[in-house]
Amino acid sequence: MTPPTLTMPTPAIDAHVFKTYKRQPEVFVRGDGARLWDAQGKEYLDFLGGIAVSALGHNHARLVAELTDQLGRLVHTSNLFRHPYTEEVAERVTRLARMQAVFFTNSGTEANEAALKLARKHQRVLGHPARTGFVALEGSFHGRTLGALSVTHTAKYREPFEPLVPGVTFVPAQDAAALERALFELRPAALILEPIQGESGVRDLDFAYLRAARELCTRTGTVLIFDEVQSGSGRSGTFLVAEQAGVAPDVVTLAKAIAAGLPMGMCLASKALADTLQPGDHGSTFAGGPLVCRGALVFLRELEEGGLQAAVRERGAQLRAGLESIARECPVVLELRGRGLIQGLRLARGADELKTALYARGLIVNVTGGDVIRLLPPYVIRAEEVDRGLSLLRDALKQL
Ligand SMILES: Cc1ncc(COP(=O)(O)O)c(C=O)c1O
């Protein structure tokens, strides 16, 4: 079936689809690498990558071939049975994340649900059934399901759905003294944090703070969960930000880029921790099936053997150098944030206006945290495409 090429106006979508997203009017019908085409044939450079998902870009030849092959073999059998790809995905991802075991999910929020349940069960098994609470950071975003939402800080996401999971305390990010007080007084099951807070404006937490969090969790017997759903899977220049920070969390969650566009998430932990979840404690009908695992394998092989991790570092450095030069020329840019291919520009004003101007010029970005232009290009983006994106950004900023 050829896809419909008609432009469906937003009101027609709104008639039949929940209005949970403010959708752009553009209708994309085709992609190739870091480029997208809309229904009118207009070409765009994709500096958003489906919100940190499309690591291999669009229409990646090997991904298409392997997924097409898999579609013709087997799509789903459930977790009651084994399939040929689980072991290699698990072996690769645990080695890269310096973890020992993985639980597969379909999304980031589910990966965090698994992590929160794991932390509670772990405390119970250790003989601390009263340690059920969670400490999370101001500015956090961990997902939309009730558990993950409970540890998400933004009031407008939380309040309409209260009461949420009880026993959650938010502390200011980057304040080790506040964290120390909270962990010693509250003795929670876990501390959950994003080493780069993507949704609240690509805010990097200091490595010294992340190391302090590790030390405080060890001293208080608190499970340390790193939510690397957005920052992980190689996007920051290493597989996890944790690695650059020199921190070994107890649990790591991944999703977004890990299967290069297919819906997949993961909760990773040490064997000792993972083994506290027994058959029946947790599960998912769809998760970790043959099709998504095949997608994850293509991605992980490209990352490790295909030079993609090195490419993220190179393109990331090029992007940062270009943004620094733009920031020097454009005083409206207050601050640059992020690393690798997760970067942001905090603006003094006009972030939404700039986004609209960039779409008109054919550059896809998004605005997060109110005033930050967020850049999450595919890992396969070419050097000349980075330069082109930077030049579109510079021109649009100068006209702001
Ligand atoms: C850090 C982080 N955690 C969790 C999530 C939720 O992931 P999903 O939308 O796949 O449920 C997101 C999504 O933006 C995220 O950025």
XYZ file of C-alpha atoms and ligand atoms in Angstrom:
416
model
C 0.000 0.000 0.000
C 1.446 3.382 -0.931
C 1.086 5.922 1.881
C -1.497 8.650 1.389
C 0.236 11.814 0.231
C -2.661 14.119 1.020
C -2.000 16.780 3.610
C -4.338 16.091 6.465
C -5.141 19.403 8.115
C -4.688 19.432 11.883
C -8.437 19.885 12.590
C -9.218 16.622 10.766
C -6.764 14.791 13.000
C -8.213 16.488 16.076
C -11.660 15.168 15.223
C -10.642 11.563 15.841
C -7.372 11.536 17.750
C -6.822 12.534 21.378
C -5.487 16.091 21.528
C -2.494 15.168 23.689
C -0.009 16.608 21.171
C 0.161 20.012 19.524
C 1.019 18.707 16.081
C 2.892 20.702 13.470
C 1.126 21.168 10.126
C 3.940 19.462 8.164
C 3.121 15.943 6.967
C 6.267 13.901 6.390
C 6.049 11.105 3.885
C 9.645 10.045 3.268
C 13.100 10.188 4.782
C 16.699 9.380 3.923
C 19.541 9.653 6.442
C 19.146 13.000 8.195
C 16.705 14.338 5.606
C 12.910 14.330 5.489
C 10.418 15.254 2.786
C 6.910 16.519 3.350
C 3.838 15.775 1.264
C 4.560 18.797 -0.963
C 8.060 17.530 -1.725
C 9.823 20.116 0.456
C 13.115 18.859 1.914
C 14.077 19.306 5.573
C 17.179 18.579 7.621
C 16.193 16.557 10.648
C 17.946 17.898 13.769
C 15.355 16.285 16.037
C 15.542 12.623 15.004
C 12.009 11.802 16.150
C 12.935 13.183 19.618
C 16.231 11.332 20.075
C 15.003 8.107 18.471
C 16.144 7.845 14.840
C 19.831 7.177 15.532
C 20.359 5.500 12.149
C 18.432 8.240 10.418
C 15.626 7.411 8.018
C 15.492 4.577 5.531
C 18.794 3.053 6.702
C 19.605 0.351 4.141
C 20.757 -2.349 6.578
C 17.928 -1.693 9.014
C 15.377 -1.869 6.221
C 16.875 -5.104 4.856
C 17.054 -6.857 8.220
C 13.608 -5.762 9.351
C 12.101 -6.728 6.011
C 13.726 -10.137 6.321
C 12.419 -10.491 9.869
C 8.896 -9.460 8.885
C 8.940 -12.371 6.454
C 10.080 -14.784 9.158
C 8.505 -13.993 12.504
C 7.145 -10.879 14.221
C 5.831 -12.070 17.557
C 5.660 -15.162 19.711
C 5.527 -13.607 23.254
C 7.910 -13.930 26.166
C 6.684 -17.465 26.815
C 9.146 -18.562 24.132
C 12.733 -17.849 23.118
C 13.870 -16.390 19.805
C 17.318 -16.196 18.221
C 18.184 -12.526 18.885
C 17.660 -11.990 22.613
C 21.044 -13.279 23.727
C 23.119 -11.124 21.402
C 21.140 -7.968 22.213
C 21.435 -8.686 25.933
C 25.135 -9.517 25.703
C 25.952 -6.361 23.745
C 23.846 -3.964 25.742
C 24.921 -5.232 29.164
C 28.581 -5.070 28.132
C 28.196 -1.538 26.741
C 26.262 -0.330 29.805
C 28.582 -2.196 32.221
C 25.569 -3.995 33.654
C 24.751 -7.663 33.910
C 21.096 -8.223 33.110
C 18.347 -6.578 31.088
C 14.554 -6.434 31.237
C 12.989 -5.469 27.899
C 10.152 -2.959 27.636
C 8.394 -1.096 24.817
C 9.127 2.482 25.921
C 11.047 4.728 28.279
C 8.264 5.143 30.778
C 7.914 1.368 31.062
C 11.660 1.006 31.550
C 11.349 3.387 34.498
C 8.336 1.488 35.873
C 10.488 -1.643 35.863
C 13.312 0.222 37.609
C 11.032 1.584 40.351
C 9.461 -1.826 40.986
C 12.888 -3.446 40.998
C 14.133 -0.993 43.637
C 11.143 -1.660 45.900
C 11.429 -5.425 45.576
C 15.165 -5.239 46.222
C 14.608 -3.324 49.475
C 11.947 -5.843 50.516
C 14.264 -8.786 49.802
C 16.973 -7.066 51.851
C 14.560 -6.910 54.782
C 13.594 -3.241 54.403
C 9.924 -3.447 53.338
C 9.298 0.077 54.671
C 11.761 1.534 52.159
C 9.189 2.198 49.458
C 9.698 5.910 48.705
C 11.594 7.585 45.897
C 13.731 10.691 45.716
C 13.791 12.484 42.348
C 15.161 15.799 41.125
C 13.492 19.077 40.357
C 13.355 19.424 36.576
C 13.042 15.670 36.067
C 11.057 13.926 33.349
C 10.689 10.160 33.569
C 7.508 9.411 31.632
C 3.725 9.501 31.656
C 2.572 6.253 33.279
C 1.509 6.686 36.898
C 4.752 5.426 38.483
C 7.100 7.323 36.175
C 4.823 10.366 36.377
C 5.077 10.278 40.170
C 8.820 10.928 39.925
C 8.398 13.534 37.153
C 8.698 17.013 38.577
C 6.674 19.251 36.215
C 3.500 20.143 38.109
C 1.323 20.548 35.019
C 2.000 16.944 33.997
C 1.364 15.594 37.492
C -1.434 17.559 39.103
C -4.394 16.545 36.888
C -3.711 12.907 37.747
C -3.133 13.050 41.483
C -3.055 11.170 43.766
C 0.049 9.547 42.344
C 2.398 7.003 43.914
C 2.952 8.183 47.497
C 6.329 8.769 49.114
C 8.032 10.778 46.367
C 10.247 13.703 47.364
C 11.833 16.143 44.926
C 15.133 17.814 45.746
C 16.862 20.600 43.822
C 19.256 19.269 41.171
C 22.980 19.943 41.685
C 22.608 20.400 45.461
C 24.527 17.559 47.103
C 23.735 18.819 50.616
C 19.979 18.717 49.945
C 20.352 15.231 48.511
C 22.319 14.080 51.541
C 19.613 15.355 53.897
C 16.852 13.698 51.885
C 18.550 10.314 51.590
C 19.551 10.119 55.258
C 16.192 11.364 56.581
C 13.854 9.555 54.197
C 15.750 6.313 53.502
C 13.940 5.859 50.178
C 13.999 2.745 48.013
C 15.740 4.626 45.211
C 17.061 7.877 43.829
C 16.164 8.359 40.170
C 17.839 10.989 38.000
C 18.679 11.877 34.405
C 22.366 12.785 34.032
C 21.224 15.173 31.286
C 17.729 16.482 31.939
C 16.532 16.497 28.341
C 12.916 17.585 28.677
C 13.611 20.445 31.052
C 16.070 22.059 28.685
C 19.094 19.773 28.098
C 20.437 20.494 31.559
C 23.694 18.610 32.198
C 24.214 17.640 35.791
C 27.821 18.153 36.971
C 29.877 14.994 37.098
C 30.909 15.918 40.658
C 27.215 15.967 41.624
C 26.627 12.584 39.960
C 29.581 11.140 41.857
C 28.262 12.596 45.113
C 24.893 10.984 44.374
C 26.636 7.635 43.897
C 28.467 7.965 47.189
C 25.358 9.036 49.118
C 23.311 6.171 47.695
C 26.009 3.692 48.679
C 26.156 5.107 52.220
C 22.373 4.984 52.649
C 21.659 1.717 50.826
C 19.580 3.602 48.247
C 19.272 2.140 44.761
C 20.730 4.619 42.250
C 18.739 4.691 39.006
C 20.140 6.581 36.016
C 17.412 7.345 33.504
C 19.421 7.495 30.274
C 16.372 7.069 28.069
C 17.288 10.258 26.201
C 20.995 10.738 26.974
C 22.016 7.079 26.593
C 22.527 4.617 23.723
C 25.665 6.463 22.616
C 24.091 9.884 22.081
C 26.373 11.762 24.486
C 29.559 10.416 22.862
C 29.826 7.339 25.095
C 27.239 4.618 25.520
C 26.093 6.198 28.792
C 26.776 9.590 30.343
C 27.479 7.567 33.503
C 30.677 6.341 31.857
C 31.988 9.893 31.272
C 31.059 10.850 34.816
C 32.900 7.831 36.214
C 29.765 6.643 38.008
C 28.404 3.099 38.187
C 24.659 3.359 38.854
C 22.769 0.331 40.198
C 20.112 0.506 37.517
C 20.059 2.150 34.074
C 17.058 2.722 31.850
C 17.221 3.115 28.075
C 14.708 3.544 25.237
C 14.455 6.067 22.361
C 17.517 5.331 20.143
C 18.160 1.768 21.306
C 16.271 0.088 18.449
C 16.774 2.907 15.896
C 13.077 3.797 15.611
C 11.309 0.668 16.774
C 9.533 0.869 20.134
C 11.896 -0.612 22.681
C 13.067 0.187 26.178
C 15.353 -1.524 28.648
C 15.937 -1.666 32.371
C 19.477 -2.821 33.141
C 20.889 -3.896 36.479
C 23.466 -6.056 38.215
C 22.661 -9.756 38.384
C 22.147 -9.554 42.137
C 19.570 -6.812 41.785
C 17.885 -8.287 38.710
C 17.474 -11.642 40.441
C 15.222 -10.088 43.064
C 12.482 -10.055 40.409
C 11.073 -13.559 40.129
C 8.736 -15.082 37.511
C 5.428 -13.231 37.656
C 6.834 -10.128 39.391
C 6.881 -8.139 36.162
C 6.250 -8.649 32.474
C 5.171 -7.336 29.088
C 3.398 -9.105 26.230
C 5.169 -7.326 23.403
C 8.552 -6.424 24.868
C 11.788 -7.787 23.420
C 10.169 -9.544 20.470
C 12.089 -10.714 17.402
C 11.399 -7.641 15.267
C 12.509 -5.012 17.791
C 15.484 -7.123 18.872
C 16.577 -7.388 15.249
C 16.334 -3.578 15.026
C 18.348 -3.187 18.243
C 20.992 -5.552 16.880
C 21.430 -3.535 13.704
C 21.800 -0.410 15.818
C 24.221 -1.933 18.340
C 26.400 -3.475 15.625
C 26.571 -0.153 13.771
C 27.457 1.590 17.014
C 30.218 -0.817 17.926
C 31.594 -2.108 14.621
C 30.269 0.424 12.146
C 32.103 3.432 13.583
C 28.885 5.136 14.693
C 30.047 5.918 18.228
C 33.118 7.695 16.874
C 30.864 9.539 14.404
C 28.699 10.826 17.290
C 31.797 12.254 18.950
C 33.061 13.861 15.732
C 29.720 15.341 14.659
C 29.044 16.361 18.255
C 32.340 18.279 18.455
C 31.645 19.900 15.067
C 28.160 20.897 16.208
C 29.476 22.353 19.455
C 32.226 24.343 17.688
C 29.652 25.748 15.269
C 27.237 26.622 18.072
C 30.018 28.362 19.979
C 30.767 30.542 17.000
C 27.031 31.299 16.587
C 26.768 32.160 20.284
C 29.636 34.647 19.913
C 27.835 36.349 17.011
C 24.291 36.259 18.442
C 23.853 37.721 21.935
C 20.332 36.244 22.109
C 22.053 32.893 22.765
C 22.623 32.852 26.530
C 24.068 29.425 27.038
C 25.033 26.203 25.245
C 24.175 22.911 26.860
C 24.665 19.200 26.343
C 27.305 17.048 24.682
C 27.663 14.749 21.677
C 24.445 14.777 19.687
C 22.232 16.024 22.516
C 22.760 19.764 22.589
C 20.716 22.838 23.358
C 20.853 26.612 23.022
C 19.176 28.644 25.747
C 17.808 31.852 24.288
C 16.985 35.159 25.924
C 13.745 35.265 23.933
C 11.917 33.958 20.889
C 12.562 30.187 21.018
C 9.143 29.295 19.561
C 9.425 31.999 16.928
C 12.876 30.705 15.976
C 11.562 27.151 15.677
C 8.853 28.295 13.259
C 11.401 30.275 11.223
C 13.655 27.195 11.069
C 10.833 24.965 9.847
C 10.177 27.477 7.071
C 13.890 27.276 6.142
C 13.800 23.469 6.250
C 15.429 22.670 9.590
C 13.578 20.555 12.172
C 14.383 21.266 15.847
C 12.229 21.551 18.940
C 11.831 23.781 21.961
C 12.128 22.325 25.436
C 12.160 23.816 28.899
C 10.453 26.959 27.508
C 13.504 28.718 26.090
C 15.890 26.028 24.849
C 16.280 24.980 21.205
C 17.059 21.276 21.413
C 19.166 19.479 18.809
C 19.045 15.671 18.640
C 20.177 14.766 15.118
C 20.568 11.188 13.861
C 24.014 9.687 14.531
C 24.465 9.166 10.773
C 24.242 12.885 10.014
C 27.014 13.917 7.626
C 29.559 16.690 8.271
C 28.156 18.858 5.469
C 24.641 18.431 6.875
C 25.814 19.634 10.286
C 27.347 22.672 8.575
C 24.157 23.318 6.616
C 22.025 23.088 9.776
C 24.375 25.470 11.566
C 24.176 27.963 8.748
C 20.345 27.826 8.699
C 20.368 28.339 12.455
C 22.784 31.280 12.252
C 20.694 33.021 9.561
C 17.440 32.525 11.439
C 18.949 33.727 14.729
C 20.240 36.885 13.074
C 16.724 37.718 11.896
C 15.104 37.042 15.272
C 14.664 10.929 30.307
C 13.383 10.341 29.824
N 12.817 9.339 30.510
C 11.673 8.773 30.101
C 11.003 9.210 28.991
C 9.720 8.563 28.562
O 9.951 7.787 27.432
P 8.712 7.276 26.543
O 8.098 8.472 25.918
O 9.342 6.325 25.557
O 7.777 6.570 27.474
C 11.550 10.260 28.252
C 10.848 10.785 27.062
O 11.050 11.880 26.621
C 12.760 10.843 28.678
O 13.329 11.858 28.009
